[in-house]
Every structure is written in structure tokens, then in C-alpha cells.
Short mmCIF file of C-alpha atoms and ligand atoms in Angstrom, two decimals:
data_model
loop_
_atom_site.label_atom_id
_atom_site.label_comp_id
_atom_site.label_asym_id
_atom_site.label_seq_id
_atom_site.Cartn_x
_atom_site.Cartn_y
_atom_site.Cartn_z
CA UNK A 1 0.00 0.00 0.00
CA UNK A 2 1.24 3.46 -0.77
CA UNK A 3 1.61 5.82 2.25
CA UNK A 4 0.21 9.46 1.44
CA UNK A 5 2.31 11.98 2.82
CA UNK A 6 0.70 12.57 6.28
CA UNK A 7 -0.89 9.45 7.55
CA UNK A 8 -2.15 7.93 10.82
CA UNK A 9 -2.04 4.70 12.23
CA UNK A 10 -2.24 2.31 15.22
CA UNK A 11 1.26 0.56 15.93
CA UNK A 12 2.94 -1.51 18.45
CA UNK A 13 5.94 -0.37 19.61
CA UNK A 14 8.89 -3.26 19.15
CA UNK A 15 12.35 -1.58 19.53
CA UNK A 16 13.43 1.70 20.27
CA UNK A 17 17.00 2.58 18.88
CA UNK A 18 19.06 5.88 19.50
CA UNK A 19 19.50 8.21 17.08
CA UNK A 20 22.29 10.85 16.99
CA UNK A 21 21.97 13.46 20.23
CA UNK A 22 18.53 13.02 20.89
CA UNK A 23 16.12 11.24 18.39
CA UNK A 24 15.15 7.83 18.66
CA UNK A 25 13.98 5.09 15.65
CA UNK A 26 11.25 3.33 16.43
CA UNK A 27 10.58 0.05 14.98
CA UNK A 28 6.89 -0.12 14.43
CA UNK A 29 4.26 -3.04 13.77
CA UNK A 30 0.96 -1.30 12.27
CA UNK A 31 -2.02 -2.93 10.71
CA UNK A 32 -2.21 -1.52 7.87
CA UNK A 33 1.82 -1.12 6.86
CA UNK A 34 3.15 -4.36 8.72
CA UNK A 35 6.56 -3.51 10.09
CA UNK A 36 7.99 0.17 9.63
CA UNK A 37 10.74 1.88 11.46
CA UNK A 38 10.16 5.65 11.86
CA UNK A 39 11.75 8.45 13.48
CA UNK A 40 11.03 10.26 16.79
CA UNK A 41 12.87 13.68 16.93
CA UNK A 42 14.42 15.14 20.10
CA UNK A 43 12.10 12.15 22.19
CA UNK A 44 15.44 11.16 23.96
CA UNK A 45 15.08 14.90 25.87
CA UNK A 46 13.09 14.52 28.97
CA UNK A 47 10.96 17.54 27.68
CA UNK A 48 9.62 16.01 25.02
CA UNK A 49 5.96 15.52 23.99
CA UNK A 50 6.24 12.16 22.25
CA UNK A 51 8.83 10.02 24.04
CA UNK A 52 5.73 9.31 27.04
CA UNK A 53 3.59 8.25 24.25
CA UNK A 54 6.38 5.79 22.05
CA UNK A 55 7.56 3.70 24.73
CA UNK A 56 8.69 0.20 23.82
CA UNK A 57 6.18 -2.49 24.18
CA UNK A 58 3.15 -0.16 23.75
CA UNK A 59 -0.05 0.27 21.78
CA UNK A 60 0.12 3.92 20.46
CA UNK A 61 -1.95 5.91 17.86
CA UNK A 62 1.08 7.60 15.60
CA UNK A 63 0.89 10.28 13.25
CA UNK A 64 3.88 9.93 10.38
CA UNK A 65 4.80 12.11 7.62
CA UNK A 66 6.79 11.24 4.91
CA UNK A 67 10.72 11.71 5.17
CA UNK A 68 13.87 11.33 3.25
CA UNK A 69 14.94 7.99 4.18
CA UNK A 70 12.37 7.55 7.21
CA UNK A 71 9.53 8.50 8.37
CA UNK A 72 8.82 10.89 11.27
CA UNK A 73 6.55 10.44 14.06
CA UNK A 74 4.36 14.03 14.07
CA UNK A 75 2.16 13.17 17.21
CA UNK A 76 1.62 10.27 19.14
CA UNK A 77 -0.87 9.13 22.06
CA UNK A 78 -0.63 5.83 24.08
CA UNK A 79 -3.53 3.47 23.98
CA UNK A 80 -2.49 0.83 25.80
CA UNK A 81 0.74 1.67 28.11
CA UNK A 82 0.85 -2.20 29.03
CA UNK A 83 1.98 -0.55 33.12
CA UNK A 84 2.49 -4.59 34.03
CA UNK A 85 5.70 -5.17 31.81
CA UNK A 86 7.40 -1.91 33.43
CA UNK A 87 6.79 -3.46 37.09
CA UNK A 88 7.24 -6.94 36.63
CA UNK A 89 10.83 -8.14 34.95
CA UNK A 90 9.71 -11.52 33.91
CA UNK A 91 6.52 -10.02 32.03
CA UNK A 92 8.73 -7.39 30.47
CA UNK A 93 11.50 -9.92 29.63
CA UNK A 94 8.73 -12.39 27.73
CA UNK A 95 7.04 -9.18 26.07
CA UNK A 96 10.57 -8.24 24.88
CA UNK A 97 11.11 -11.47 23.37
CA UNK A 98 7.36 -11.84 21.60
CA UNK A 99 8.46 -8.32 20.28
CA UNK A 100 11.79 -9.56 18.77
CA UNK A 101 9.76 -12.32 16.96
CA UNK A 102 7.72 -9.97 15.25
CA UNK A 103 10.64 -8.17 14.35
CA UNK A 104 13.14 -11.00 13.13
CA UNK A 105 9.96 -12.74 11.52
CA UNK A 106 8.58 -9.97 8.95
CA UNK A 107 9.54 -8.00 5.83
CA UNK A 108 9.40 -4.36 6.25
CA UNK A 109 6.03 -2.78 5.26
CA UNK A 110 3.56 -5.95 4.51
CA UNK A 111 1.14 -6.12 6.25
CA UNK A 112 -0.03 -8.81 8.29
CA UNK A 113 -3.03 -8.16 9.91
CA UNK A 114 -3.12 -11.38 12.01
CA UNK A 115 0.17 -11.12 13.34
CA UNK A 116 -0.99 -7.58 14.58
CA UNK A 117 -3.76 -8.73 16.36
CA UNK A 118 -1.57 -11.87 17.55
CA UNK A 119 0.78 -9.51 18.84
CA UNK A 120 -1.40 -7.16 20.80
CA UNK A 121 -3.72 -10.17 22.37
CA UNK A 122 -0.28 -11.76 23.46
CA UNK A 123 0.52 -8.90 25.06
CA UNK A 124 -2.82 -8.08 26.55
CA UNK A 125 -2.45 -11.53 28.42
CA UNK A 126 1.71 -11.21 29.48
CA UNK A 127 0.20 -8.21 31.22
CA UNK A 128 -2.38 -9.85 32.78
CA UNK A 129 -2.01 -13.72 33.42
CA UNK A 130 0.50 -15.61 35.73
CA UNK A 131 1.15 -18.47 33.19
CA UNK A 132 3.80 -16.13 30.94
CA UNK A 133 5.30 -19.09 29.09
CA UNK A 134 2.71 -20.44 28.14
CA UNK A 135 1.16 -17.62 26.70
CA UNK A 136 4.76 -16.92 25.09
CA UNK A 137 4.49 -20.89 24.16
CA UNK A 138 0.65 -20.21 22.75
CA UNK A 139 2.12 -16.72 20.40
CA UNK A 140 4.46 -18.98 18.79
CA UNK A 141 2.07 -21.62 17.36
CA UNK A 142 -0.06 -19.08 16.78
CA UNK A 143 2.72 -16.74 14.51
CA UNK A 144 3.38 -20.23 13.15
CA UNK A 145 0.31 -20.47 11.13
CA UNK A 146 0.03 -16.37 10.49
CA UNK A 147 3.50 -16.23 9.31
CA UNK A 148 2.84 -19.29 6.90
CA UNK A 149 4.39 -22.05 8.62
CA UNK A 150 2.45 -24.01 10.44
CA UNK A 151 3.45 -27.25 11.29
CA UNK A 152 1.47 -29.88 10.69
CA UNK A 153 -0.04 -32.28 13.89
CA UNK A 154 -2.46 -34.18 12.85
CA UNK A 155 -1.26 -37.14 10.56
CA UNK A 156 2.54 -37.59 9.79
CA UNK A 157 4.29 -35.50 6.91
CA UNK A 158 5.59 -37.96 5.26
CA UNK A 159 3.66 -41.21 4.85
CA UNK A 160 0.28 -39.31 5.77
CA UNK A 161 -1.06 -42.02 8.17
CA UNK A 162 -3.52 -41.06 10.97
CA UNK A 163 -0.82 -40.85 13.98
CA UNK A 164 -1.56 -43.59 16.70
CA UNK A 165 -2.00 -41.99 20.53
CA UNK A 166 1.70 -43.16 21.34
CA UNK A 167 5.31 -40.98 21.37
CA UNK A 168 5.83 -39.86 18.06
CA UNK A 169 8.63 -37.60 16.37
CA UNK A 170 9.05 -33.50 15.68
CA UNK A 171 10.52 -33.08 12.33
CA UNK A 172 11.48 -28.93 12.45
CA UNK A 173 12.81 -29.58 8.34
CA UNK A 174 9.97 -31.68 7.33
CA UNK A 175 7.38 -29.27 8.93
CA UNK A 176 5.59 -31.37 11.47
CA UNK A 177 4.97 -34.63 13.39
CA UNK A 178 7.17 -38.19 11.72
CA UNK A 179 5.27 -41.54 12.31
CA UNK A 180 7.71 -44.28 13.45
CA UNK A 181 8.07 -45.83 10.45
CA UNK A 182 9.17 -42.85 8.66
CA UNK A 183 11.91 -41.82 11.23
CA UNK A 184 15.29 -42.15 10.08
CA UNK A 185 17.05 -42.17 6.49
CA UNK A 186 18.95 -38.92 8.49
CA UNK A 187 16.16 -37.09 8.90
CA UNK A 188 16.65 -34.92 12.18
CA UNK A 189 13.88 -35.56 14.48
CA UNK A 190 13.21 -34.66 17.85
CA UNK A 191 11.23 -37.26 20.40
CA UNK A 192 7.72 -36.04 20.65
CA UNK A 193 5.61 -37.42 23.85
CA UNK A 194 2.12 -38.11 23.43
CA UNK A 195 1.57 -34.92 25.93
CA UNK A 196 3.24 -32.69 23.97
CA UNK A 197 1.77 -33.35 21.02
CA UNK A 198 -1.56 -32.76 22.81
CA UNK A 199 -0.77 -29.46 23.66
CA UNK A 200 0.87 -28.57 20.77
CA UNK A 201 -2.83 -29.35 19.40
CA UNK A 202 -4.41 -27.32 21.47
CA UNK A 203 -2.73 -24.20 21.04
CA UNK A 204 -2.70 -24.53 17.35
CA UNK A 205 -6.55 -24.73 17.19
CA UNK A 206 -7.65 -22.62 20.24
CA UNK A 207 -8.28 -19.48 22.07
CA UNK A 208 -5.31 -18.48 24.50
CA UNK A 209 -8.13 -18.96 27.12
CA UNK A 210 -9.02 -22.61 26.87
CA UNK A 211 -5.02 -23.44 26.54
CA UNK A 212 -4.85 -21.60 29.77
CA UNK A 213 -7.38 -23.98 31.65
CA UNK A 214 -4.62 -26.52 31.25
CA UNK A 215 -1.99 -27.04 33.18
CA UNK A 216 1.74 -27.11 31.03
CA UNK A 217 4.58 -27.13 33.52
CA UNK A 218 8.02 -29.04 34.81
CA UNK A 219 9.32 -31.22 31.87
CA UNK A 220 6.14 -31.40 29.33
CA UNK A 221 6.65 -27.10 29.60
CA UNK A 222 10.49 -27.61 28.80
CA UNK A 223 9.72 -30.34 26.05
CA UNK A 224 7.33 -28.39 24.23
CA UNK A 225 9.57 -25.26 24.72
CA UNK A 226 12.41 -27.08 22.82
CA UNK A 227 10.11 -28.29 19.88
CA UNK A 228 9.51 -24.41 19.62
CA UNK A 229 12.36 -22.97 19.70
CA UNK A 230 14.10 -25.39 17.11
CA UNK A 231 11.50 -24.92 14.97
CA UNK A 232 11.20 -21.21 14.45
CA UNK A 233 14.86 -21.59 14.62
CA UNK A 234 14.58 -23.59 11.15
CA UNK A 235 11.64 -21.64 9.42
CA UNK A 236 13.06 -18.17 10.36
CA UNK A 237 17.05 -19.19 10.27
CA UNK A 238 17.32 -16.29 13.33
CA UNK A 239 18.34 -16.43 16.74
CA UNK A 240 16.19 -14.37 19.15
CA UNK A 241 18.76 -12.84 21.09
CA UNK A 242 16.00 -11.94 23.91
CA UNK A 243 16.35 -16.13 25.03
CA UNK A 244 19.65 -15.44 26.40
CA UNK A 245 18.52 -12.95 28.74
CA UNK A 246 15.22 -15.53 29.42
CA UNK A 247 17.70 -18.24 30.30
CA UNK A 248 19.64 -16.05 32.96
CA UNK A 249 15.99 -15.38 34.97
CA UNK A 250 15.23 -18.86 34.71
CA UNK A 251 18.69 -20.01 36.15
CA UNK A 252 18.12 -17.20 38.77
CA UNK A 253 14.92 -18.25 40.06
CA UNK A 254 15.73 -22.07 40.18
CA UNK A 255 18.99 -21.22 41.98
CA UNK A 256 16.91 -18.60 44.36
CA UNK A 257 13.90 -21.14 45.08
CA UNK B 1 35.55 1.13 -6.38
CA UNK B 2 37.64 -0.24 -9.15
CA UNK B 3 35.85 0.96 -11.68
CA UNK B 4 35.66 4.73 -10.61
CA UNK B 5 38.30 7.30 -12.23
CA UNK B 6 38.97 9.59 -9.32
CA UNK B 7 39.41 7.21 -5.91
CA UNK B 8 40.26 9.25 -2.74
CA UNK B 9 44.04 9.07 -1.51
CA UNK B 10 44.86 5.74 0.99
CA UNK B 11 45.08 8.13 3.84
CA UNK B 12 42.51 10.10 3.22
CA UNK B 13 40.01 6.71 2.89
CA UNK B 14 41.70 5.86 5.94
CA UNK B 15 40.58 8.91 8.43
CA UNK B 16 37.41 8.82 6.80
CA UNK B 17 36.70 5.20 8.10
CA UNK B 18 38.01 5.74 10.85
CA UNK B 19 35.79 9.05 11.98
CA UNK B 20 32.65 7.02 10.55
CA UNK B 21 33.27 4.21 13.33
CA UNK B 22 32.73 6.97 16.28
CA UNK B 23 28.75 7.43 17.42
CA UNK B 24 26.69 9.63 15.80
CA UNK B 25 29.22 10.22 12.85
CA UNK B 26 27.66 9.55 9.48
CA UNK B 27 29.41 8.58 6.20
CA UNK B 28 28.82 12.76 5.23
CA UNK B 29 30.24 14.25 8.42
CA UNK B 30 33.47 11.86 8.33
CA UNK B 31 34.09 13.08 5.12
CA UNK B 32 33.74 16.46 6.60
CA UNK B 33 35.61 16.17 9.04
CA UNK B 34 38.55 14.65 7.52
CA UNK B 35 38.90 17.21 5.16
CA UNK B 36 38.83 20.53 7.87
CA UNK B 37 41.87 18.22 9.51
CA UNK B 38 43.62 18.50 6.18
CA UNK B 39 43.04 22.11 5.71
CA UNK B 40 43.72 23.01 9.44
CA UNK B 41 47.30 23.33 11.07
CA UNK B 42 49.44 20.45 11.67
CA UNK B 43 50.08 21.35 15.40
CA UNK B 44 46.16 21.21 15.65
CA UNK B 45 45.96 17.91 13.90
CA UNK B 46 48.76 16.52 16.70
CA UNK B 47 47.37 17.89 19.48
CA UNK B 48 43.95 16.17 18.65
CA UNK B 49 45.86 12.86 18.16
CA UNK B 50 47.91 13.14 20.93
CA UNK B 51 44.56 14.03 23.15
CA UNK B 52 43.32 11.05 22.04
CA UNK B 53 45.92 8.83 22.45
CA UNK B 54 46.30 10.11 26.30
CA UNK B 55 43.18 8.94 26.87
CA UNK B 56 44.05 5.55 25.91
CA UNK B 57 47.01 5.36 27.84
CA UNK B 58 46.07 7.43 30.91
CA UNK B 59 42.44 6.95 31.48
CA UNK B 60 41.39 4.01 33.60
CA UNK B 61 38.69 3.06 35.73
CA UNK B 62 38.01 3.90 39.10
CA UNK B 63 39.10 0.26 41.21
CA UNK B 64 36.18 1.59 43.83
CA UNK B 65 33.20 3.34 41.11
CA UNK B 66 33.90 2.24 37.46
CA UNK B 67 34.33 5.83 36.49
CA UNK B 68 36.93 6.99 34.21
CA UNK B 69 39.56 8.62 36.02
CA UNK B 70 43.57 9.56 35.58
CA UNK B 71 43.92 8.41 39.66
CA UNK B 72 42.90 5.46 41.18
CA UNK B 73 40.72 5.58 43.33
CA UNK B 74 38.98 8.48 41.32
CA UNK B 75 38.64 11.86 42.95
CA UNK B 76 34.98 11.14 44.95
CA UNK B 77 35.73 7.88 45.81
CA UNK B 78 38.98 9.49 47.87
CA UNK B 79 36.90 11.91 48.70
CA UNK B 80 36.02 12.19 52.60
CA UNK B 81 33.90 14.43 52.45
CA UNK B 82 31.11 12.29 51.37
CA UNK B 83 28.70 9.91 52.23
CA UNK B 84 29.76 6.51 52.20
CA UNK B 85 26.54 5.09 53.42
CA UNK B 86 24.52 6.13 50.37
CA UNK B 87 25.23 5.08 46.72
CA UNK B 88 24.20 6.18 43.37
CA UNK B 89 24.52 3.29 40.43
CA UNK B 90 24.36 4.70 37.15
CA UNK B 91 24.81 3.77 33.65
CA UNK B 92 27.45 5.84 31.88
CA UNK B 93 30.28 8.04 33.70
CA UNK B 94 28.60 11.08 32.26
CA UNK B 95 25.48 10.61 34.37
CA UNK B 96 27.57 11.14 37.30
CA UNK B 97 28.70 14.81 35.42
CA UNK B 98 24.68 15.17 35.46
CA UNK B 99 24.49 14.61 38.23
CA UNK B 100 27.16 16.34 40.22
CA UNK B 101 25.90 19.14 38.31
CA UNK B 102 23.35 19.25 40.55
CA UNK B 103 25.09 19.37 43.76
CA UNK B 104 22.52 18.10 45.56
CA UNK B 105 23.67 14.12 45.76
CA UNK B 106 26.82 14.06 48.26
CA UNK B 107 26.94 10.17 48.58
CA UNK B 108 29.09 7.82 46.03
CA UNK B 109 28.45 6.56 42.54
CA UNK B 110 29.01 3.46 40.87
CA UNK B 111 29.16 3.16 36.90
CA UNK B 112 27.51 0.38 35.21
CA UNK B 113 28.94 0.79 32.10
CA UNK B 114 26.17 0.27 29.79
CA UNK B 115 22.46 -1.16 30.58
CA UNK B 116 20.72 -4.30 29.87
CA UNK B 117 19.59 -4.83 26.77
CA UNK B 118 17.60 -8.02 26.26
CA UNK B 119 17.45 -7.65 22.37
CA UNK B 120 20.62 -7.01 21.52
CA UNK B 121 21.84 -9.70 23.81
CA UNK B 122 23.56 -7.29 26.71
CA UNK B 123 23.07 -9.67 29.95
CA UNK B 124 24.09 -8.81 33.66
CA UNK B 125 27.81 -9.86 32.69
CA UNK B 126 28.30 -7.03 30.35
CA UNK B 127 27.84 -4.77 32.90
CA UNK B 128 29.80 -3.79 36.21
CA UNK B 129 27.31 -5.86 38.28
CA UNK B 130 29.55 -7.95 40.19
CA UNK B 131 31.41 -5.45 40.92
CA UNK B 132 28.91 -3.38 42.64
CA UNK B 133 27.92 -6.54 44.92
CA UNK B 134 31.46 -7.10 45.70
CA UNK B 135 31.39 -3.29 46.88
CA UNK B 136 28.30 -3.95 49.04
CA UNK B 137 29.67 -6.74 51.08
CA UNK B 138 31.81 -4.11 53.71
CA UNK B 139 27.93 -3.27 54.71
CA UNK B 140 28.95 0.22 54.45
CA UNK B 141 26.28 0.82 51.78
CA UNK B 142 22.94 1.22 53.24
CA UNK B 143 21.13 2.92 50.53
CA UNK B 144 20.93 2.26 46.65
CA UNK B 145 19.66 4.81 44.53
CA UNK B 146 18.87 3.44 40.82
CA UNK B 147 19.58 6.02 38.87
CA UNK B 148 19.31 4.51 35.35
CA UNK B 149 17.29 5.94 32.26
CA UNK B 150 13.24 5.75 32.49
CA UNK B 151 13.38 3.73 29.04
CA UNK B 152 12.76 -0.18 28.92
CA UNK B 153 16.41 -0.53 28.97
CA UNK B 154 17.20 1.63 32.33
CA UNK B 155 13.74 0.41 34.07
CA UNK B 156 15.00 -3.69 33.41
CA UNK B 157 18.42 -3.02 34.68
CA UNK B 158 16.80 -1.00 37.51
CA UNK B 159 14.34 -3.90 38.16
CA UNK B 160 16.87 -6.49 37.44
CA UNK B 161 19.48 -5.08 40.17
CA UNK B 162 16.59 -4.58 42.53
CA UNK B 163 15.71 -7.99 42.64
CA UNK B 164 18.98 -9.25 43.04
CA UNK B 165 20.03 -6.55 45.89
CA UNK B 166 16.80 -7.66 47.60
CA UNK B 167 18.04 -9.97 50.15
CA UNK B 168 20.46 -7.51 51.37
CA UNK B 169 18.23 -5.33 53.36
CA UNK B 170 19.19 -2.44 51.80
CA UNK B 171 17.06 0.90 51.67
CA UNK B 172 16.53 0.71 47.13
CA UNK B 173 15.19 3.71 45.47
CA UNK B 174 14.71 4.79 41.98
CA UNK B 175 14.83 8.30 40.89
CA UNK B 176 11.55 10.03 40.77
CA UNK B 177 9.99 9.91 37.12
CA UNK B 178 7.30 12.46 37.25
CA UNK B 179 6.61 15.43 35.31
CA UNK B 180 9.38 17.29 33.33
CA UNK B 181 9.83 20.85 33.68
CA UNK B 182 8.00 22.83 30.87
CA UNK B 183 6.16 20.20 29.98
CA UNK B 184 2.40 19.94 29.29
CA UNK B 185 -0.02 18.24 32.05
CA UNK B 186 -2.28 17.75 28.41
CA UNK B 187 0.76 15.72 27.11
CA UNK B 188 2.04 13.73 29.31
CA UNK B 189 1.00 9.62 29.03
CA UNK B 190 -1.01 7.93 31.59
CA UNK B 191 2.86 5.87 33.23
CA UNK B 192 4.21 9.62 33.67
CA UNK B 193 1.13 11.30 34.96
CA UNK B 194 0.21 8.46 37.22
CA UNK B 195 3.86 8.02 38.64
CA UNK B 196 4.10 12.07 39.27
CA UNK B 197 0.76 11.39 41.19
CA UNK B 198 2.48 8.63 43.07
CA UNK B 199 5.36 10.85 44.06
CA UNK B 200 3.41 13.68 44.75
CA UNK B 201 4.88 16.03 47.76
CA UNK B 202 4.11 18.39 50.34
CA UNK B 203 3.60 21.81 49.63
ZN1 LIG C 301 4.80 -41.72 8.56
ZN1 LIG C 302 35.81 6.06 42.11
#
């Protein structure tokens, strides 16, 4: 879509990077433009009248005009300041990393509608809920399918065959569950437990609400966490650097409790 | 390049790429730079090297703070004058020039040296984090102020340190982010106008 010269439009907020003495860039996800980065002048100075409004992680209304190279944020007001993730390190931390998907996972202005609303409902919920991971766990099936590579879980990919209720395989490469007697000819597979794959299920075809209801912790959480992050590792060929920081709170708490 | 007619002299290239490494310097300013250094005096073109090189070689950090100092320890660590039981941690030596600006801190500082960064992979060991604990164990220290930016950056290195100076029964504050001066009550977002409700004062 071309952008006229002056145009409006709701955005989530993913990164914030400086800019010379005082401006920031903004790396934006909008509904209608997908993911733009624009710039915020002098909204580094405490006096400014749009920094309040841009912060990372929010919901904001944005007013951008056309520039040289970017475009500049003209006006800006918060709709949803998302308070939780600037109180509460392990909501920001998750919130930071959902963000970085978006980022690493999308072209620069195509829209993807889905993945906007994906992105602000995950949100909505890191805010809110006390099961974080598996919300985070949830947003990644779920930008799976929007971002066009959903993995298939209900018959095997290669042979096709109705998969029996017992531990199967996770094929990242081959784009879904392997029957056992397709594993192997080098084909790198993962062990997939019946549980997992249940799950896995669940989040593809349902509300974050109902996955909620279950309970996903100790090892079927770290299993299913694993399939996850190998597979977006495959389909996207990025690292999120946001794990790394994820993986020193998680050491912190176990060595704490 | 190979295929241009004019190419810029090696040295020239050189300073260029050199200039366009710094912060804030675009590809157009090093070029703009390098040339006012060829036009200007040689004795101001040594003195700027020299200046630099100085800093390399004279310049280290503060054993006690992390600041950048040319003694060790740094001139408000050795200080007396000041309060040792309250301390300031900040993220870049120049907040502590903003800060003494103000003259109205008299306790000690220590310099993170950056901030954490989740998404560009900056952890607690980038940072000057163990050496702050290590500073804390004397028991001398009985107030932290956390005087990081109020950006997502500042406030998770702020929270971050919080929670892991928490068992130390320390007093922990955070500056004040309220209102700024000459700014607009019409403007400001609901996290600003609701924290400068929070820290409202006394009149
Ligand atoms: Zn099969
Ligand atoms: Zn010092």
C-alpha cells in the first residue's frame, strides 16, 4: 500500500534505537503497513511531547509524515501503556522477546493483519495472566500459522497415516509430526511425547483462554519449549537474542527457590 | 571502487573510516571532518591525536566506582567528604557529570557501564554488576539509589538489580519519574502522569 504523505495509524511499539543526540527510531508493527521503522525527533530529551507516548512495548496511535529515508513520528498518544511489563521483569522480559519475533519474523512494510492482532492479544495476556510461558508458548504456534508455517499435527508429513495416541517424532525440516516408520534415512527428528503433542494441538486450534485452563509445567513445559524454539529456529534461520537474557531469569529463580 | 576514475588518496580513505566508526558520525560528516583536519594546522591535527591517544594510555577506571579517572581511586571515591553510606549506580560516567551538576547528591556513585539490553543480547555480565555486589559486602552501603534511564532498557536493569540486591536489606530507590519541567499536564502519558501522582509532595 502506498503511504500518502501525512498518515495515521495504530502501531505496536517493538524496539526503540538511539539516534544521533537526541532522536530515537522506532521500529513499528501497524495494521495496515506491517513492520515500519520511523523516526522520533528530540524524544530522547526529557521535555519532550512524544517520548511518554512511544515507549517500547506499547499500543500507540502515531501520526507519520513522509521523510527522506524515514519517516517521522508528528504526534503520538498511548492506547495501551501495558503498566504490568514496566513493574514486573519476567513479564517485560517475555514481552521483549514476543516483540523480537515480530521483528526477526517480517519484511518491512507488509502487512499482516493477524500477526498484529496476535501480537497485541499476546501482550494483553503477558500483562495480565501468571502463566507467561505459556502464553509466550501459545504466540508462537499461533505466529506459526500467520506467518505461513504451520506445522502440521495431525497425521505424519511424510507417509500421511492417521498418527496412533503413542510418542511420536518433531521433524522442524519436514514441517511437522514423523510416524515411526518414517523416522530415520537422516532425517533430524526430535522425540515427541504423546503430551506434547496434545498441547501442541491445542494451542494450534484454540483461544489463548481454553489453553490456559490446562496445566503445562516441569518437563512437558520444557519439552514443548524445545520443539519451539528449534522450529522457528529452522523456518526463520534467526536467533532471538532476547532467550539469552530468558535463560539467565530462569537459572536465577531455580537457583533462588 | 575499481571501476571509478577519481578514488580518494589511501590516507585520506583511511581517516574517513576511521571518523565514521565513532557514534553519531555519518558517512557525510566523516568526510567532513577529515577534510577541515587537512586544511587546518598540523600542530592542531597533533594535538587532537595526541589528546586522544592520552586517553588511551592514561584513562582508567576507578578500582572503587567504574568511572573513568587519571587516579585510582577516582577523585569522589577518595573523597572524605562524602557519604559513604549512600550510593548512586548509574549507567554511563557522564550521568555522574549530570548529576554532580546538581550538587545536591553528596553520597558515592558506581558506573555500570552500559544497561541491559535483552534484544541485543547485553546480559548482567556485560555490565559492572559484580562489581557493585562485591562493593556492598563491607555493609557500608545502606542505601541504593537506581539512577538509570526511564526507558525499557534503564527500568529492566533498575528492576533487574533490585531484585537481586533484595536480600540484602538495603534501603533501594529509583529516581523520581514524574513530570518534566515545561512540559504539558495535556501531554504527558497515563505511566508519567500516574507516577508524578504517586510521588506527589508536600507543599
Ligand atoms: Zn509416517
Ligand atoms: Zn571512584
Amino acid at each position: 500500500m502506498p503511504r500518502p504523505r501525512v498518515y495515521k495509524t495504530k502501531a505496536v511499539v517493538l524496539r526503540h534505537r538511539k539516534l544521533g543526540e537526541a532522536d530515537l527510531i522506532l521500529t513499528l508493527y501497524s495494521p495496515e503497513l506491517g513492520k515500519l521503522d520511523a523516526v522520533a525527533k528530540g524524544a530522547r530529551k526529557p521535555t519532550s511531547r512524544l517520548a511518554g507516548h512511544l515507549e517500547a512495548l506499547s499500543h500507540t496511535n502515531v501520526m507519520l509524515a513522509q521523510g527522506k529515508s524515514l519517516d517521522v513520528v508528528t504526534q503520538s498518544q498511548t492506547i495501551e501503556a501495558f503498566r504490568a511489563f514496566w513493574e514486573d521483569l519476567e513479564r517485560m522480559s517475555r514481552a521483549v522477546y514476543v516483540a523480537e519475533l515480530v521483528d526477526k519474523s517480517t519484511p518491512e512494510q507488509q502487512p499482516n493483519r493477524a500477526l498484529y492482532e496476535l501480537l497485541l492479544q499476546t501482550l494483553r495476556y503477558l500483562a495480565e495472566t501468571a502463566q507467561i510461558d505459556v502464553v509466550v508458548r501459545w504466540f508462537e504456534v499461533q505466529a506459526l500459522t500467520v506467518l505461513g508455517y504451520r506445522p502440521r499435527l495431525d497425521r505424519c508429513v511424510r507417509c500421511q497415516a492417521d498418527l496412533t495416541p503413542v510418542a511420536n517424532y518433531f521433524s522442524a525440516v519436514a514441517g511437522g509430526v514423523i510416524c515411526h516408520d518414517c523416522v530415520g534415512n537422516g532425517l533430524i527428528v526430535r522425540p515427541l511425547s504423546l503430551n506434547a503433542l496434545k498441547i501442541l494441538r491445542l494451542m494450534q486450534h484454540s483461544y489463548v483462554e481454553q489453553v490456559l485452563r490446562v496445566r503445562i509445567d516441569g518437563p512437558l513445559a520444557d519439552e514443548i519449549e524445545g520443539h519451539l524454539r528449534e522450529y522457528l529456529y529452522t523456518v526463520l534461520e534467526r536467533e532471538m537474542k532476547s532467550t539469552s537474557f530468558l535463560q539467565v531469569l530462569k537459572r536465577e529463580a531455580l537457583a533462588g527457590t | 571502487m575499481t571501476n571509478s576514475i577519481y578514488t580518494t588518496a589511501a590516507p585520506v580513505a583511511r581517516l574517513i573510516e576511521e571518523l565514521h566508526k565513532l557514534p553519531g558520525i555519518g558517512p557525510k560528516s566523516a568526510q567532513r571532518l577529515t577534510y577541515h583536519l587537512l586544511r587546518a594546522p598540523a600542530e592542531d591535527a597533533r594535538a587532537l591525536a595526541q589528546a586522544i591517544l592520552e586517553v588511551k594510555e592514561k584513562i582508567t577506571l576507578c578500582s572503587i566506582c567504574q568511572n573513568v579517572t587519571d587516579a585510582d581511586p577516582c577523585s569522589i571515591c577518595d573523597d572524605h567528604g562524602r557519604d559513604s553510606a549512600s550510593l548512586c549506580v548509574v549507567e554511563e560516567p557522564l550521568d555522574i557529570l549530570a548529576l554532580e551538576r546538581t550538587r545536591s547528591f553528596k553520597g558515592r556513585y558506581h558506573v555500570l557501564h552500559g544497561v541491559l539490553s535483552p534484544m541485543d543480547g547485553t546480559g548482567p555480565g556485560d555490565l559492572k554488576i559484580q562489581e557493585l555486589l562485591e562493593r556492598l559486602r563491607s555493609g557500608e552501603v545502606t542505601e541504593i539509589i537506581l539512577a538509570t534511564n526511564p526507558n525499557l532498557e534503564g527500568e529492566a536493569t533498575a528492576m533487574y538489580i533490585s531484585r537481586l540486591l533484595k536480600p540484602l536489606d538495603l534501603r533501594i530507590t529509583r529516581l523520581a519519574r514524574g513530570l518534566p519541567m515545561g512540559g504539558d499536564l495535556e501531554y504527558a502519558d497515563d505511566v508519567t502522569l500516574t507516577r508524578a501522582l504517586e510521588g506527589r509532595q508536600e507543599v
